[in-house]
Structure formats: C-alpha cells, structure tokens
Amino acid sequence: MDKTPAICHTCWNKDCSLLKHCNSEWIDFINSKKYAFYYKKGQQVIFERTPAAGLYFIYSGMIKIFKTGLNGRQQIVGFAKPGDILGHRGLGKELNPISASAISDSRLCYIDKQVFEELLDKNPTLTYNLLLYCADELYRSEILTRNMAQLSVREKVADALIRMLDIFKNGDEYSMEILLSRQEIADIAGTTKEQVSKNLTEFRKEAIIDMNGKSMRVVDIERLHRISGKNNE
Amino acid sequence: MDKTPAICHTCWNKDCSLLKHCNSEWIDFINSKKYAFYYKKGQQVIFERTPAAGLYFIYSGMIKIFKTGLNGRQQIVGFAKPGDILGHRGLGKELNPISASAISDSRLCYIDKQVFEELLDKNPTLTYNLLLYCADELYRSEILTRNMAQLSVREKVADALIRMLDIFKNGDEYSMEILLSRQEIADIAGTTKEQVSKNLTEFRKEAIIDMNGKSMRVVDIERLHRISGKNNE
DNA sequence: CGGGTCCTTGAGCCGGTTCAATGGTAGTGG
DNA sequence: CCACTACCATTGAACCGGCTCAAGGACCCG
C-alpha cells in the first residue's frame, strides 16, 4: 500500500488526523502543498533542538517518539501509528522539543509549518480537534510521569507491555510482533535491558505471556493489569 | 486584591489566559457567565475521576496539579499560578484526568465547560492559543517523564528546586517562600520525604542553597543546573 | 506548659543497576 | 553450504543507592 500515489482525495486512510477535519476544498489545498517522505526502519525523522519546520501525518508504518537524556540514554514517551500526527509539539516553538525515529519502514505526509498554521487559521474545527488531540497526549504523558516516579521495575515492565500491545497488536487483540530490542523496551519502561530480560522470563514462567522469536502473546492480560497496578488511567 | 469585585473588564490580571485572547464583546459574555470561587490553602479544587464540569482561570493564589497513584501517593506534575488555566485537560473527556489543590488561599474564575466550548467555537484565536498552551504543557510533561525515569535522587531534588523557584520566587529571582511540606517536595521530585531532607542539608552544606524557616535562597543556581544535568529542556 | 505535627538524622535492608560471562541468532563472505 | 563474526539476549554475582523504619529534635497551637 506504500505504492499508492499520494493523492489525498483517494487516500485509503480515513483516520488521517488532518483530512478527517477538512472539507473537499481544503483537501485540495493540502494535496497541492504536501510532500510524501519515506523512512527506513531505524531512520530518524525528527531531531531534538533542530528547527521545527513542519508537521508529519503518518500514512503507514510506526514511529517512536523519545527524549534524549544524559549520556545519550533515550526515554520513549510515545508512539505514532497511521493517522497520527508528528511535529505538533513544535507549534509555537523555534526548535523541536523531541526526537522521533521510524521503527518500521514508514511513509509520512509532510506539510510546512507555515502552511499548516494557515490551515489552522482558516479551519477552526481542525484547531479544536488538534487541541483535543494534544490534551489527550498530555493526559497520557502525565500518567507516564507518575508511573516512572512511583512504580517498581516489575510494574513498569508490565505497564510497558500493555502500552506496546496497544501499538503493536496484530489481528488477535493480544498478539504482537516485537519490533524493538530489549534496550528499547527498557527505554519505554524506564529501566535497563537486563531487567527487561529478567522480568520477561519471569512473566513467561508465570504463564502471563508467551514468546517465541520476535512474537509475543499476552496470555493473562488481567494479571498484567493487576501487576501494573491498573496504573494506565 | 482578593476583595476586588470580579468584573472582567477591570480585572487587574492582564495575563489572564482567557481574557488575553478575547475582544470586548466576548469579555462581556464571559463576565456574565463566570463564577468566582475561593479556596483555602489545602482545599482540593479538582478531583480525579469526577465529571469534568468546567474550566478555572487563576485570579490569585497557587495551585498544585497532581495524579494519585498506588496507596494514595501523589505525583505533582505541575503548578498553576495567576493567569494560568485549570481543567482544560478535561476537554473532550467525561471525567477529570487529574487532581488539583490550592497551596495558598486562592481565587479562581470558573466557566462551565459548555459555555467554554461555545467560546472556543466562536473564537478561533482563543482555540489556537489554548492549543499552544497545551503543546507547551506536553513539552514540559515529557521532560518530566524522562527526568523521573533517568535521574538519580540528588539530581531529581535539584530539578525539583529549579521547578519550585520558577513558581515560588518572590522579588529577587533566587529567593522563595516554601509553601510545601517535605512530603510535597518529595511528590514533585519523585522520592521520599527523608531523601528530600537529606539532600537539602547536603545542598546547604555545599553552599548551593541557604535556608531558614520556610524561606530558601538559591546561592549557586549554576551548580544546581549542573547537578540536575541541565535536564530541564 | 503539653501535645501534636513536621523535620532531621542514622541504621539496616532490599531492589535494581552494573559488570561479566555465556548462549543464540542472523548476516556475510569464502 | 558452512564457518566466522558481530550483535543481541540471557543469566548470575556483586555492589550500591534509595527506601523503610525508628528515634530525637524543632516548632506551632491550644
């Protein structure tokens, strides 16, 4: 599906957070102003502290959003999947506050910040919905802050699995293809790769999850929720 | 100043995040629809998981914003001071995602959610600026998430002091009246009250801060920044 | 003056990080 | 097709930071 020509009117993605709130006239405008970008797995899309130039809308693929800390350690603060927006954190700012990298081959639609601001100016519904989108991300982020501050490692790993399931699940609600290394899972959970390893084998021994190779199935989601302290709300 | 009648047109607070973006006509409308609420120090303003009924605009005083975790432990995720907005996290949601309490006697202007949504609908500039406000809070929150996940206790206490200075400073840039207990500072830093105590006396011995009673002066802000790893951006 | 609450400080314990060694797996080139 | 290499995952051992618990002190309020 990555090969489809990028014509907004015929875009297969009805969840696009941009088009969803635009009428036919604006979709024409967007179509004439947008660019299609392709990123390979592992390629970085947004670089912290570089000029915030525009916004991205995920057409296909998976993006991880992270902040860099001391000695280059990363903290993954969220993901973006098809339909999601990237780069809106840079609105009203000179520089990008966060980084983002592709975790699978991805195709993104790009719009210059200036053009997007024109869209916002002319299209209050879009602005309002972006506000709701942002408020919801703030909500998730503040939960994450609390979890990082208060949970034990076992609890944080359980919480990370629940978050990952939400993003990576394929077909069956409780199965996923893990596209991340142990280190990256550690960067979600806020711990070390060794602790992730240890806790995952623990979970497997307790029949909470089931793994082979890169694929994982959550056997006992209720248990996982109980371990993470139901702290995902 | 808490005794001033609450007439929006003559409001002393030119930083009010609501009025700032409204013309005279809308200010009339707001004035006719708003309520003035008074809260005593310690009184809770917003309760997590109760219906999100409206928005508050801080007229005077100081509010702490926090999420509740396991066994009632709190994580303070931010503050609101005069001019700031409270309750916008509930936009697009049924229930309040966070709690908020007054940390000093406060006066708040309140507007029903429904009325506020009407304002947003009719006033795109307001919506746009609230979006920027929200994006900035998201930015701060994601930094906080990383800091909770990665910093040592000493670093987190230094970071908490810098945050507190931003809110509590009075007159001289580096002095503040601490309105919080050690437990509350711990709830900002993401540690225990004992650790806060220990690290504060350490900082005092190292001549980084100076304390007597409830007032604190940061002597060596540069050092404090270095300790926190300049991790506030 | 007495009681309560908060702050400080020390001691001991536990969880989590760090370090290191081993095992697995995938990719590359002969 | 196999062997070599390099990277990643797993597991164990040891160390250390931070939490818990407890006692003593300071301050405030009735």
PDB file of N, CA and C in Angstrom, chain A residues 57-90:
ATOM      1  N   PHE A  57       2.182  13.543   9.013  1.00  0.00           N
ATOM      2  CA  PHE A  57       0.992  12.725   9.246  1.00  0.00           C
ATOM      3  C   PHE A  57       1.329  11.314   8.785  1.00  0.00           C
ATOM      4  N   ILE A  58       1.172  10.367   9.695  1.00  0.00           N
ATOM      5  CA  ILE A  58       1.618   9.005   9.386  1.00  0.00           C
ATOM      6  C   ILE A  58       0.657   8.348   8.406  1.00  0.00           C
ATOM      7  N   TYR A  59       1.207   7.976   7.271  1.00  0.00           N
ATOM      8  CA  TYR A  59       0.427   7.291   6.248  1.00  0.00           C
ATOM      9  C   TYR A  59       0.520   5.789   6.475  1.00  0.00           C
ATOM     10  N   SER A  60       1.738   5.314   6.661  1.00  0.00           N
ATOM     11  CA  SER A  60       1.922   3.902   7.021  1.00  0.00           C
ATOM     12  C   SER A  60       3.190   3.773   7.846  1.00  0.00           C
ATOM     13  N   GLY A  61       3.266   2.698   8.603  1.00  0.00           N
ATOM     14  CA  GLY A  61       4.449   2.469   9.424  1.00  0.00           C
ATOM     15  C   GLY A  61       4.247   2.835  10.885  1.00  0.00           C
ATOM     16  N   MET A  62       5.349   2.896  11.601  1.00  0.00           N
ATOM     17  CA  MET A  62       5.363   3.026  13.048  1.00  0.00           C
ATOM     18  C   MET A  62       6.503   3.945  13.451  1.00  0.00           C
ATOM     19  N   ILE A  63       6.230   4.885  14.329  1.00  0.00           N
ATOM     20  CA  ILE A  63       7.269   5.833  14.765  1.00  0.00           C
ATOM     21  C   ILE A  63       7.385   5.790  16.286  1.00  0.00           C
ATOM     22  N   LYS A  64       8.616   5.848  16.796  1.00  0.00           N
ATOM     23  CA  LYS A  64       8.766   6.016  18.241  1.00  0.00           C
ATOM     24  C   LYS A  64       9.159   7.463  18.528  1.00  0.00           C
ATOM     25  N   ILE A  65       8.594   8.002  19.603  1.00  0.00           N
ATOM     26  CA  ILE A  65       8.846   9.390  19.985  1.00  0.00           C
ATOM     27  C   ILE A  65       9.629   9.360  21.287  1.00  0.00           C
ATOM     28  N   PHE A  66      10.753  10.043  21.330  1.00  0.00           N
ATOM     29  CA  PHE A  66      11.598   9.937  22.517  1.00  0.00           C
ATOM     30  C   PHE A  66      12.339  11.220  22.832  1.00  0.00           C
ATOM     31  N   LYS A  67      12.737  11.324  24.084  1.00  0.00           N
ATOM     32  CA  LYS A  67      13.602  12.416  24.512  1.00  0.00           C
ATOM     33  C   LYS A  67      14.961  11.843  24.877  1.00  0.00           C
ATOM     34  N   THR A  68      15.993  12.592  24.571  1.00  0.00           N
ATOM     35  CA  THR A  68      17.338  12.151  24.895  1.00  0.00           C
ATOM     36  C   THR A  68      17.733  12.704  26.253  1.00  0.00           C
ATOM     37  N   GLY A  69      18.400  11.857  27.048  1.00  0.00           N
ATOM     38  CA  GLY A  69      18.822  12.268  28.380  1.00  0.00           C
ATOM     39  C   GLY A  69      20.333  12.277  28.493  1.00  0.00           C
ATOM     40  N   LEU A  70      20.819  12.085  29.715  1.00  0.00           N
ATOM     41  CA  LEU A  70      22.267  12.072  29.930  1.00  0.00           C
ATOM     42  C   LEU A  70      22.914  10.883  29.235  1.00  0.00           C
ATOM     43  N   ASN A  71      24.160  11.021  28.898  1.00  0.00           N
ATOM     44  CA  ASN A  71      24.932  10.074  28.093  1.00  0.00           C
ATOM     45  C   ASN A  71      24.089   9.349  27.044  1.00  0.00           C
ATOM     46  N   GLY A  72      23.282  10.123  26.353  1.00  0.00           N
ATOM     47  CA  GLY A  72      22.566   9.622  25.191  1.00  0.00           C
ATOM     48  C   GLY A  72      21.455   8.625  25.460  1.00  0.00           C
ATOM     49  N   ARG A  73      21.196   8.360  26.731  1.00  0.00           N
ATOM     50  CA  ARG A  73      20.109   7.435  27.035  1.00  0.00           C
ATOM     51  C   ARG A  73      18.785   8.027  26.561  1.00  0.00           C
ATOM     52  N   GLN A  74      17.935   7.166  26.010  1.00  0.00           N
ATOM     53  CA  GLN A  74      16.677   7.645  25.464  1.00  0.00           C
ATOM     54  C   GLN A  74      15.517   7.311  26.393  1.00  0.00           C
ATOM     55  N   GLN A  75      14.527   8.175  26.403  1.00  0.00           N
ATOM     56  CA  GLN A  75      13.270   7.818  27.056  1.00  0.00           C
ATOM     57  C   GLN A  75      12.166   7.888  26.020  1.00  0.00           C
ATOM     58  N   ILE A  76      11.583   6.736  25.727  1.00  0.00           N
ATOM     59  CA  ILE A  76      10.484   6.697  24.762  1.00  0.00           C
ATOM     60  C   ILE A  76       9.215   7.177  25.454  1.00  0.00           C
ATOM     61  N   VAL A  77       8.621   8.239  24.927  1.00  0.00           N
ATOM     62  CA  VAL A  77       7.448   8.829  25.585  1.00  0.00           C
ATOM     63  C   VAL A  77       6.165   8.530  24.823  1.00  0.00           C
ATOM     64  N   GLY A  78       6.295   7.889  23.670  1.00  0.00           N
ATOM     65  CA  GLY A  78       5.082   7.554  22.949  1.00  0.00           C
ATOM     66  C   GLY A  78       5.383   7.008  21.568  1.00  0.00           C
ATOM     67  N   PHE A  79       4.313   6.641  20.865  1.00  0.00           N
ATOM     68  CA  PHE A  79       4.430   6.123  19.511  1.00  0.00           C
ATOM     69  C   PHE A  79       3.452   6.862  18.603  1.00  0.00           C
ATOM     70  N   ALA A  80       3.712   6.774  17.317  1.00  0.00           N
ATOM     71  CA  ALA A  80       2.738   7.289  16.356  1.00  0.00           C
ATOM     72  C   ALA A  80       2.484   6.219  15.318  1.00  0.00           C
ATOM     73  N   LYS A  81       1.207   5.994  15.012  1.00  0.00           N
ATOM     74  CA  LYS A  81       0.835   4.984  14.028  1.00  0.00           C
ATOM     75  C   LYS A  81      -0.023   5.651  12.953  1.00  0.00           C
ATOM     76  N   PRO A  82      -0.353   4.912  11.887  1.00  0.00           N
ATOM     77  CA  PRO A  82      -1.080   5.551  10.792  1.00  0.00           C
ATOM     78  C   PRO A  82      -2.262   6.386  11.282  1.00  0.00           C
ATOM     79  N   GLY A  83      -2.351   7.595  10.779  1.00  0.00           N
ATOM     80  CA  GLY A  83      -3.408   8.509  11.188  1.00  0.00           C
ATOM     81  C   GLY A  83      -2.947   9.517  12.217  1.00  0.00           C
ATOM     82  N   ASP A  84      -1.853   9.202  12.901  1.00  0.00           N
ATOM     83  CA  ASP A  84      -1.381  10.094  13.964  1.00  0.00           C
ATOM     84  C   ASP A  84      -0.569  11.269  13.416  1.00  0.00           C
ATOM     85  N   ILE A  85      -0.375  12.227  14.303  1.00  0.00           N
ATOM     86  CA  ILE A  85       0.325  13.460  13.957  1.00  0.00           C
ATOM     87  C   ILE A  85       1.698  13.476  14.624  1.00  0.00           C
ATOM     88  N   LEU A  86       2.643  14.085  13.947  1.00  0.00           N
ATOM     89  CA  LEU A  86       4.000  14.212  14.481  1.00  0.00           C
ATOM     90  C   LEU A  86       4.467  15.638  14.197  1.00  0.00           C
ATOM     91  N   GLY A  87       5.100  16.239  15.178  1.00  0.00           N
ATOM     92  CA  GLY A  87       5.654  17.563  14.943  1.00  0.00           C
ATOM     93  C   GLY A  87       4.815  18.691  15.501  1.00  0.00           C
ATOM     94  N   HIS A  88       3.626  18.367  16.005  1.00  0.00           N
ATOM     95  CA  HIS A  88       2.751  19.405  16.553  1.00  0.00           C
ATOM     96  C   HIS A  88       3.304  19.972  17.849  1.00  0.00           C
ATOM     97  N   ARG A  89       4.209  19.216  18.501  1.00  0.00           N
ATOM     98  CA  ARG A  89       4.827  19.750  19.714  1.00  0.00           C
ATOM     99  C   ARG A  89       5.675  20.977  19.399  1.00  0.00           C
ATOM    100  N   GLY A  90       6.049  21.131  18.152  1.00  0.00           N
ATOM    101  CA  GLY A  90       6.876  22.261  17.757  1.00  0.00           C
ATOM    102  C   GLY A  90       6.083  23.523  17.449  1.00  0.00           C
TER     103      GLY A  90
END
